Coordinates of C-alpha atoms in Angstrom, one line a residue:
X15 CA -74.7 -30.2 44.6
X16 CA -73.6 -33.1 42.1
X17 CA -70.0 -33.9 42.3
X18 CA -68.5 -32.2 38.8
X19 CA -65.5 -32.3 36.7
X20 CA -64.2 -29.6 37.3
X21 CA -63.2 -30.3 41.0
X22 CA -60.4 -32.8 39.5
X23 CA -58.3 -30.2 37.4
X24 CA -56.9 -26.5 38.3
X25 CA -59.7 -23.4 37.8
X26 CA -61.0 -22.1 34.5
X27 CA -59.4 -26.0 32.4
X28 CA -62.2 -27.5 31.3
X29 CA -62.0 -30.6 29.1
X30 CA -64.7 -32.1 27.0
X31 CA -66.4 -33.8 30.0
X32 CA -67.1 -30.7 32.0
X33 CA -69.4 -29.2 29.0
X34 CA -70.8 -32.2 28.3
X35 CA -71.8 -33.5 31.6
X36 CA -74.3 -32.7 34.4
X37 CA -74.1 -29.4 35.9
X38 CA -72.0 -29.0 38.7
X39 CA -75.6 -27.5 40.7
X40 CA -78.9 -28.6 38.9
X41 CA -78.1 -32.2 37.2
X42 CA -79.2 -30.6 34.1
X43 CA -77.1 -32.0 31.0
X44 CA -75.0 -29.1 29.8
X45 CA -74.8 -30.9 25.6
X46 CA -78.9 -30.1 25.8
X47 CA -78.8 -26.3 27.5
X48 CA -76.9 -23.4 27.4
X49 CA -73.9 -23.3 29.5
X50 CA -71.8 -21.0 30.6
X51 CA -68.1 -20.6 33.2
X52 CA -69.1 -18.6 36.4
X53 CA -66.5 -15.8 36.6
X54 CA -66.6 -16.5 40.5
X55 CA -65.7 -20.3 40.7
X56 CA -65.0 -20.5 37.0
X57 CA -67.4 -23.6 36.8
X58 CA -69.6 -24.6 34.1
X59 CA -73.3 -23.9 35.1
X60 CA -76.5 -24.1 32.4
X61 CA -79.0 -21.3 31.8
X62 CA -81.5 -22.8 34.8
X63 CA -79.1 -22.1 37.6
X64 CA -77.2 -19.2 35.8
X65 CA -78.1 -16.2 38.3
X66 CA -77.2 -13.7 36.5
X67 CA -74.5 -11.9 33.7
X68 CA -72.1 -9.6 34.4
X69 CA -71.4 -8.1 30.4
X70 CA -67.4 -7.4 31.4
X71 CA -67.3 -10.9 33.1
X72 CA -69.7 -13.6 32.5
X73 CA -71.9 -15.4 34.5
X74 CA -72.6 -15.5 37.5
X75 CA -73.8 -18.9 39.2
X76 CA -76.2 -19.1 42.3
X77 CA -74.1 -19.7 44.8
X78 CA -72.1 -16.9 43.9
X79 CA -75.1 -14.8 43.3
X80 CA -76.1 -15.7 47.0
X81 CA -73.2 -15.1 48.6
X82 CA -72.8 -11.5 47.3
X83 CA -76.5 -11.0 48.4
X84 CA -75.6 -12.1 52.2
X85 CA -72.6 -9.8 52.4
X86 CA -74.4 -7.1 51.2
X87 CA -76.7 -7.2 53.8
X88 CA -74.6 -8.0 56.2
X89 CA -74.0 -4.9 59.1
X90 CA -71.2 -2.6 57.7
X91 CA -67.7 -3.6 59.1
X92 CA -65.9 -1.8 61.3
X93 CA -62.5 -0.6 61.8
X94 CA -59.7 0.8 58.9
X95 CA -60.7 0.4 55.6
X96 CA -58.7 0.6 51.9
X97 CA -59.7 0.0 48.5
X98 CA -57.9 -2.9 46.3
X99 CA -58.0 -2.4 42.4
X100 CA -59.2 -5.9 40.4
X101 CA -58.7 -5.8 36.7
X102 CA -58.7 -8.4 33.9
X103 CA -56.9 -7.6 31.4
X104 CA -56.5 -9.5 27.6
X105 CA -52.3 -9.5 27.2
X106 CA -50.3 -9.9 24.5
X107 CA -47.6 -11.6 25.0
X108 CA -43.4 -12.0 23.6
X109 CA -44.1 -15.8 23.9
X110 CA -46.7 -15.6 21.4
X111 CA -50.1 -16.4 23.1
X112 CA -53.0 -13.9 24.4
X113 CA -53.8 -14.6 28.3
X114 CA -56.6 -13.1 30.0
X115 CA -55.4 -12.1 33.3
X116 CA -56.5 -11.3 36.9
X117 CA -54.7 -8.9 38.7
X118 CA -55.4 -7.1 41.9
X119 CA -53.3 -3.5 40.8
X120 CA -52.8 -2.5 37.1
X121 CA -51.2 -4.8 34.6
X122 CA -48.0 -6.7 34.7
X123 CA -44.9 -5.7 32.2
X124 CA -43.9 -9.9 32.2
X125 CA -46.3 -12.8 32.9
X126 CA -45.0 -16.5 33.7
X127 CA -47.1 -17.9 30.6
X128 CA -45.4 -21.0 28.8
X129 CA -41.9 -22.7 28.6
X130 CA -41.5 -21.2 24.5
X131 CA -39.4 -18.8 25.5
X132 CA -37.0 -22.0 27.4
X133 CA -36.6 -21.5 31.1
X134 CA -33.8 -22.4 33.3
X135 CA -33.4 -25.0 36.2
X136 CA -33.4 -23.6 39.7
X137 CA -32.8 -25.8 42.6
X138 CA -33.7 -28.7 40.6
X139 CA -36.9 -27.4 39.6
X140 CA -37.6 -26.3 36.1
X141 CA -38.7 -22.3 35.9
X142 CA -40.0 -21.1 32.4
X143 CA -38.7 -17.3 31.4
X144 CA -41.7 -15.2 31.7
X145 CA -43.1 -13.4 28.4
X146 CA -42.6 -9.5 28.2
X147 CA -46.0 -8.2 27.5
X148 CA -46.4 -6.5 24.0
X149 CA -50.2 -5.1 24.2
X150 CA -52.9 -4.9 26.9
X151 CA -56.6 -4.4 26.7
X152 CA -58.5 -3.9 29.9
X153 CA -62.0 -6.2 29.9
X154 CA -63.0 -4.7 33.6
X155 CA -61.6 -2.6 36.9
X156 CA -63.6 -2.5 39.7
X157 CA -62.7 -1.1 43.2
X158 CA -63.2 -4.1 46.5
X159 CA -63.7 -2.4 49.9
X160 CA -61.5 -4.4 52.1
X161 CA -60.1 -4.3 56.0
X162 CA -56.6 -2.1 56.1
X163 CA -53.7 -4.2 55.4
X164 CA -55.3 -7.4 53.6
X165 CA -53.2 -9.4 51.5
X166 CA -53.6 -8.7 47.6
X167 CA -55.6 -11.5 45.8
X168 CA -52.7 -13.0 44.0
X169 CA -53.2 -12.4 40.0
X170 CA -54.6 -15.4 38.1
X171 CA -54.7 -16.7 34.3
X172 CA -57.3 -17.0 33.4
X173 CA -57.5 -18.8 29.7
X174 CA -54.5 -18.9 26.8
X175 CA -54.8 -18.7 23.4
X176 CA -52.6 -18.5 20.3
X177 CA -52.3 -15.3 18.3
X178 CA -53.6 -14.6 14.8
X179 CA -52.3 -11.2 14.5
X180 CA -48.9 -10.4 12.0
X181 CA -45.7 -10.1 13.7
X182 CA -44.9 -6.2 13.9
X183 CA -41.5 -4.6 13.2
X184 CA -40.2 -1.8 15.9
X185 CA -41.4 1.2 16.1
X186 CA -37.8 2.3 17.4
X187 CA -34.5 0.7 16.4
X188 CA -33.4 -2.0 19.8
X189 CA -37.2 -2.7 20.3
X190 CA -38.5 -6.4 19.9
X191 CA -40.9 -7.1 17.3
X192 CA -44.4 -7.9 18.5
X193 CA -44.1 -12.0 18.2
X194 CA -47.9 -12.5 16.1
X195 CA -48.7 -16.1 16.7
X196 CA -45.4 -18.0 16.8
X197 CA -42.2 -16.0 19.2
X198 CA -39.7 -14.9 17.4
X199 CA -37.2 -16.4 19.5
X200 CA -37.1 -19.8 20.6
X201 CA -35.6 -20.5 23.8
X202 CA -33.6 -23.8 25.8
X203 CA -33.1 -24.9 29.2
X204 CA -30.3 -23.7 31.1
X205 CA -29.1 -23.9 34.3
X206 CA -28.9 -21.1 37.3
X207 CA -26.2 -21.6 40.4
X208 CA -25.1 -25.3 39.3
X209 CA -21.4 -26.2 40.1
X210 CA -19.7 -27.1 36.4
X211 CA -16.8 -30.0 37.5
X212 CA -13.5 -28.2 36.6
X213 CA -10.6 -30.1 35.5
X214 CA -7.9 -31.0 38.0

């Protein structure tokens, strides 16, 4: 395998160079075939080594593909067994932006998102307020067999983008307003457990 952009920036941020270089498994060059993020490793792959598409998802790329072929016909584990819930889900959020989301359980009322809303300093590390979410749509749930007592996958954003939709008034008098694309509020930095001098 070619060594690819995207192993020098976080999951699912691609900049210009990972769709317009070689693909991360065949060499092809991505600006002259279809290309596409495989929902397992979130890398771009073109149409040649594309495995397969999963319509709730995306793509699928071959090593991925592969992988779920060998466990699949792999001997059926033993021991206790339980079920983990895996959704993504499209949130709108308080801060202003949609998120698609990964989540192993059902959605969250208040993702960590952006630093719109301000945030505090904690420690002497900066922590953005998360965003209350306003609306959800579910993209995909599907059910992972897994041994008794396994640790959740932790939940995962996926992409951001800004909202085009109207801010909406309240449906009940103390509620906030949907935001629309920009918040309604605009938050600042403050500080949490930091000793203020007092005046001798």
């Amino acid at each position: 395998m070619a060594e690819h952009p995207c192993h020098h920036h976080q999951a699912g941020q691609h900049t210009t160079a990972c769709m317009t270089g070689p693909c991360g498994f065949c060499d092809a060059d991505l600006g002259t075939t279809a290309s596409g993020e495989c929902h397992r490793c979130l890398r771009i792959v073109c149409e040649n080594c594309d495995a397969g598409y999963d319509a709730d998802l995306g793509p699928i790329c071959r090593p991925c593909h592969d992988a779920d072929i060998t466990a699949a016909n792999a001997s059926p584990p033993t021991g206790a067994r339980e079920q983990h819930r895996r959704c993504v889900f499209d949130l709108d959020l308080s801060c202003g932006h949609v998120v698609t989301y990964a989540v192993t359980g059902w959605y969250p009322v208040s993702v960590a998102c952006c630093d719109r809303l301000g945030g505090t300093i904690l420690n002497g590390t900066y922590v953005a307020f998360s965003s209350d979410v306003d609306y959800v749509r579910l993209r995909c749930e599907r059910y992972i067999d897994v041994p008794a007592g396994s640790v959740p996958r932790p939940s995962r954003l996926l992409r951001r983008r800004a909202r085009t939709d109207a801010p909406a008034q309240p449906s009940y008098p103390g509620h906030r307003a949907s935001t629309g694309r920009y918040p309604a509020r605009v938050g600042a930095t403050w500080t949490l457990g930091a000793s203020t001098p007092r005046p001798s």
